[in-house]
Coordinates of N, CA and C in Angstrom, one line a residue:
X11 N -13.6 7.8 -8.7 CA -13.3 6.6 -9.5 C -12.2 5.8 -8.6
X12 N -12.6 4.6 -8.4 CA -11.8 4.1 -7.7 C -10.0 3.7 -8.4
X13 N -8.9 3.9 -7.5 CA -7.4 3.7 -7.8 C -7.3 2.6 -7.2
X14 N -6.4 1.7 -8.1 CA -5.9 0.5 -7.6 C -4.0 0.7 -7.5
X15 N -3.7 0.6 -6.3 CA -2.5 0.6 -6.2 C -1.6 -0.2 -5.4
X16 N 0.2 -0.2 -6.8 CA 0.6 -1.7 -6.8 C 1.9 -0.6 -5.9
X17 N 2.0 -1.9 -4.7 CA 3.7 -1.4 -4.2 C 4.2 -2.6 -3.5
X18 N 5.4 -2.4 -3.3 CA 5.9 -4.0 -2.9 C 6.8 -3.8 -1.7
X19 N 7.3 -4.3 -1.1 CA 8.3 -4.5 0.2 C 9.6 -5.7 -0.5
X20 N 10.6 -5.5 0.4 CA 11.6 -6.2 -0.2 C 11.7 -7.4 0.4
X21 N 10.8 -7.7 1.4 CA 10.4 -8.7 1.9 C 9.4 -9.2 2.8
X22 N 9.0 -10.2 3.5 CA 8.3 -10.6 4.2 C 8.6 -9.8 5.7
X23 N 9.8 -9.6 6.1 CA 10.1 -9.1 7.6 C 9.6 -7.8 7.2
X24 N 10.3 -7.1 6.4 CA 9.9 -5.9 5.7 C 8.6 -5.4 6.1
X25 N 7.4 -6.2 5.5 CA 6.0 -5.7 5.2 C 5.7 -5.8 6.8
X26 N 5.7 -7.2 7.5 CA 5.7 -7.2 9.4 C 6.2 -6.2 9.7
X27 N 6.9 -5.5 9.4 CA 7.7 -4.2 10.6 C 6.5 -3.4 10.5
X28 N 5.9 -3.0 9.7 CA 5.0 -2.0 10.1 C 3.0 -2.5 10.3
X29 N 3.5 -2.8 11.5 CA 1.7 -3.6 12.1 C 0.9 -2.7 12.4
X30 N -0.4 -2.9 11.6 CA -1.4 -2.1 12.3 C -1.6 -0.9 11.6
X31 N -1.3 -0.7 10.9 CA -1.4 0.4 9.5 C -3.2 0.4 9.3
X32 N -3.4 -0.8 8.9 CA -4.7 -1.2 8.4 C -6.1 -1.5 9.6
X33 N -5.5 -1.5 10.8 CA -6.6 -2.0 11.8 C -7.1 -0.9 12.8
X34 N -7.7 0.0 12.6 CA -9.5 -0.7 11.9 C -9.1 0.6 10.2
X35 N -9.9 -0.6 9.5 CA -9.6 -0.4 8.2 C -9.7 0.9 8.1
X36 N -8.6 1.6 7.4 CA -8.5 3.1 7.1 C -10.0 3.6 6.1
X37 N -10.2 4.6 6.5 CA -12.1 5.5 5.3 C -11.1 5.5 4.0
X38 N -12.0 4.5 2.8 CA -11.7 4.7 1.7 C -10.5 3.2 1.2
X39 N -10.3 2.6 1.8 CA -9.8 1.4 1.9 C -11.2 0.3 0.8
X40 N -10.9 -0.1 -0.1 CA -11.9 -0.6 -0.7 C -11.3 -2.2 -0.4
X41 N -9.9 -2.8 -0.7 CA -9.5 -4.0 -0.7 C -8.1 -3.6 -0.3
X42 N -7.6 -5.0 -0.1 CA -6.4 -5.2 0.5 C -5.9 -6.2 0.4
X43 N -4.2 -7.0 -0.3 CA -3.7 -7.7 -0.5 C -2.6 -7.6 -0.6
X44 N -1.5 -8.7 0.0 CA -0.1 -8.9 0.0 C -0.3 -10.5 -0.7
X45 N 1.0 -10.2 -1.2 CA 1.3 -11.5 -1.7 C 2.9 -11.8 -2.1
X46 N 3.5 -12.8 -1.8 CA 4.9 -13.1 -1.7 C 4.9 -13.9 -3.1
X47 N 6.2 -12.7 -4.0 CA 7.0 -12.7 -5.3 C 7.5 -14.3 -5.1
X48 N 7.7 -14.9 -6.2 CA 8.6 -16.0 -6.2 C 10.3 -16.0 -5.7
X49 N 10.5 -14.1 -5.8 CA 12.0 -13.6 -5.5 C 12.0 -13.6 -4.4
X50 N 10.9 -13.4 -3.4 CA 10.8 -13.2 -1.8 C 10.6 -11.8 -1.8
X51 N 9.9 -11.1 -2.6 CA 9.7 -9.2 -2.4 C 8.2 -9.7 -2.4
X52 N 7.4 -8.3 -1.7 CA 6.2 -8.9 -1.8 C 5.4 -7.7 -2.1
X53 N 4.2 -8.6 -3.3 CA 3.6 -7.3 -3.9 C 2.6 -6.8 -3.1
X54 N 2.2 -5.5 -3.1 CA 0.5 -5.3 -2.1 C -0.4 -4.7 -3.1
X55 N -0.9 -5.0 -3.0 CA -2.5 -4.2 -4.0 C -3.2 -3.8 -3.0
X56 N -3.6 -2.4 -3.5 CA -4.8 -1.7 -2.2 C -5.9 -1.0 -3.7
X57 N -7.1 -1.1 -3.2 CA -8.2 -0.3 -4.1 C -8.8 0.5 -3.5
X58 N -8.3 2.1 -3.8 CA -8.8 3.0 -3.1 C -10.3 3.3 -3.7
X59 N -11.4 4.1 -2.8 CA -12.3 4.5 -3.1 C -11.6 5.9 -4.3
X60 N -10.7 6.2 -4.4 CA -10.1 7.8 -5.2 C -8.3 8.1 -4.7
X61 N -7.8 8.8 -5.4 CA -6.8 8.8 -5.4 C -6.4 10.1 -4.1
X62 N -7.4 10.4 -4.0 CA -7.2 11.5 -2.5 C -7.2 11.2 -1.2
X63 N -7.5 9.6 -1.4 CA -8.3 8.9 -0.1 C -6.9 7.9 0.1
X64 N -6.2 7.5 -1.1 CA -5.3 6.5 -0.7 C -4.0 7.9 -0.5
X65 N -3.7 9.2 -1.0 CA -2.8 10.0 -0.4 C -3.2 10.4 1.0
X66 N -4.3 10.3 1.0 CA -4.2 11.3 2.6 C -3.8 9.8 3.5
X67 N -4.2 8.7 3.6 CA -3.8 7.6 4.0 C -2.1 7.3 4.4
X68 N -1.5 7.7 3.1 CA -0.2 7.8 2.8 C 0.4 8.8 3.7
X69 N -0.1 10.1 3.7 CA 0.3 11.3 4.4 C 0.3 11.1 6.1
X70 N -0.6 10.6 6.2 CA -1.2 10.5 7.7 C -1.3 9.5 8.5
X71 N -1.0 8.5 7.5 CA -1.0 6.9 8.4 C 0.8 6.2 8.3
X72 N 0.5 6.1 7.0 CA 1.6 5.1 6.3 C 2.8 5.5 6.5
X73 N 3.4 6.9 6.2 CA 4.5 7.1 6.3 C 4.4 7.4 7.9
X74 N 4.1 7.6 8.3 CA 4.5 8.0 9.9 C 4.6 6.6 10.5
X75 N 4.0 5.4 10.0 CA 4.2 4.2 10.6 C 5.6 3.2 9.9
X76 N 6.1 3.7 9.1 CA 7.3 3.6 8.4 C 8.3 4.7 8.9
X77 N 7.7 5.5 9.3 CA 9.4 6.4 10.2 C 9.4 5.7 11.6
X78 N 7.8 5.6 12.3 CA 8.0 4.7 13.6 C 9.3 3.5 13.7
X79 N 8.7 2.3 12.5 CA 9.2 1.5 12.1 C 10.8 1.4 11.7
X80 N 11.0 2.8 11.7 CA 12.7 2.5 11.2 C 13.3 2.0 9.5
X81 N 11.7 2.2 8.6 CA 12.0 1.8 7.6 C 12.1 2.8 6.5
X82 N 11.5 4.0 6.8 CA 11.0 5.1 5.5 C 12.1 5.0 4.8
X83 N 13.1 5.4 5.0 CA 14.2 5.8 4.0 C 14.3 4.2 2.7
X84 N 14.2 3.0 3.4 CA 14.3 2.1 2.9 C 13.4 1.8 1.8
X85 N 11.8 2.1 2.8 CA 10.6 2.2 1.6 C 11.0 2.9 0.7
X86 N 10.9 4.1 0.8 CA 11.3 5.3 0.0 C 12.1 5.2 -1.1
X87 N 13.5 4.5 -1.1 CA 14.1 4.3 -1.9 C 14.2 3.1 -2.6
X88 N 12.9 1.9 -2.5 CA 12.9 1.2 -3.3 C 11.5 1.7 -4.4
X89 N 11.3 0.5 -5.0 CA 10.0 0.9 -6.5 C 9.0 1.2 -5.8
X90 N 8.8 2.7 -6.0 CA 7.4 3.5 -5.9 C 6.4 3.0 -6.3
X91 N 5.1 3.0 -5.7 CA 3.8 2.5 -5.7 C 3.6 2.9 -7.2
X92 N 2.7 2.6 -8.2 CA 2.1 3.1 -8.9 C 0.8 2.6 -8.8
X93 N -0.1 3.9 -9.1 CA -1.4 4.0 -9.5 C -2.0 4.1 -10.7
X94 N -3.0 3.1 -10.7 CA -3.8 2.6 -12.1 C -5.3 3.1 -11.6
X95 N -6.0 4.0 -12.7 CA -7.5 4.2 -12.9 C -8.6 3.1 -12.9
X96 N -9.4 2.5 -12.0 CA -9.6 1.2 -13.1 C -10.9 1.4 -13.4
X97 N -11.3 1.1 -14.5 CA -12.5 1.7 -15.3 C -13.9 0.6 -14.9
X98 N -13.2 -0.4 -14.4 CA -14.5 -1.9 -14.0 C -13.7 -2.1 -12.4
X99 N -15.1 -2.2 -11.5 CA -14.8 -2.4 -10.0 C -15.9 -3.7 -9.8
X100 N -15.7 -4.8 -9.4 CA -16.6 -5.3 -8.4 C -16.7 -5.3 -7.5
X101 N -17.2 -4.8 -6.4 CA -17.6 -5.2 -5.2 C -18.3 -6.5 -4.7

């Protein structure tokens, strides 16, 4: 069942610090979007193919490109991603 999941950056430099996360699109990557808050924080939406496909992602891509980056602890300690089931997908 595909997961749709919401997390945000505290800014635009923020989400640029970590390049290349996405290229060539991670297995299980369904969509992908950033978009800049009216506050300057910016939200991302990702739709995973399952919720095991966007953790192993997490485990093995993301956060290792966020300690590269010099940001984990920062990620880390702002609003955690949540994940939503979603019962209707278009492709």
């Amino acid at each position: 069942m595909p997961v749709a999941m919401v997390s945000y950056a505290n800014s635009r430099a923020e989400y640029d610090s970590v390049p290349g996360v996405l290229d060539p699109k991670p297995d299980g990557l369904l969509v992908h979007a950033a978009s800049e808050l009216p506050d300057g924080r910016i939200q991302i939406v990702d739709v995973w193919e399952s919720q095991a496909a966007s953790q192993k992602f997490a485990e093995t891509t993301l956060f290792p490109a966020f300690q590269s980056a010099g940001v984990l602890e920062q990620m880390m300690s702002g609003e955690q991603p949540v994940a939503y089931e979603a019962f209707d997908f278009v492709q």
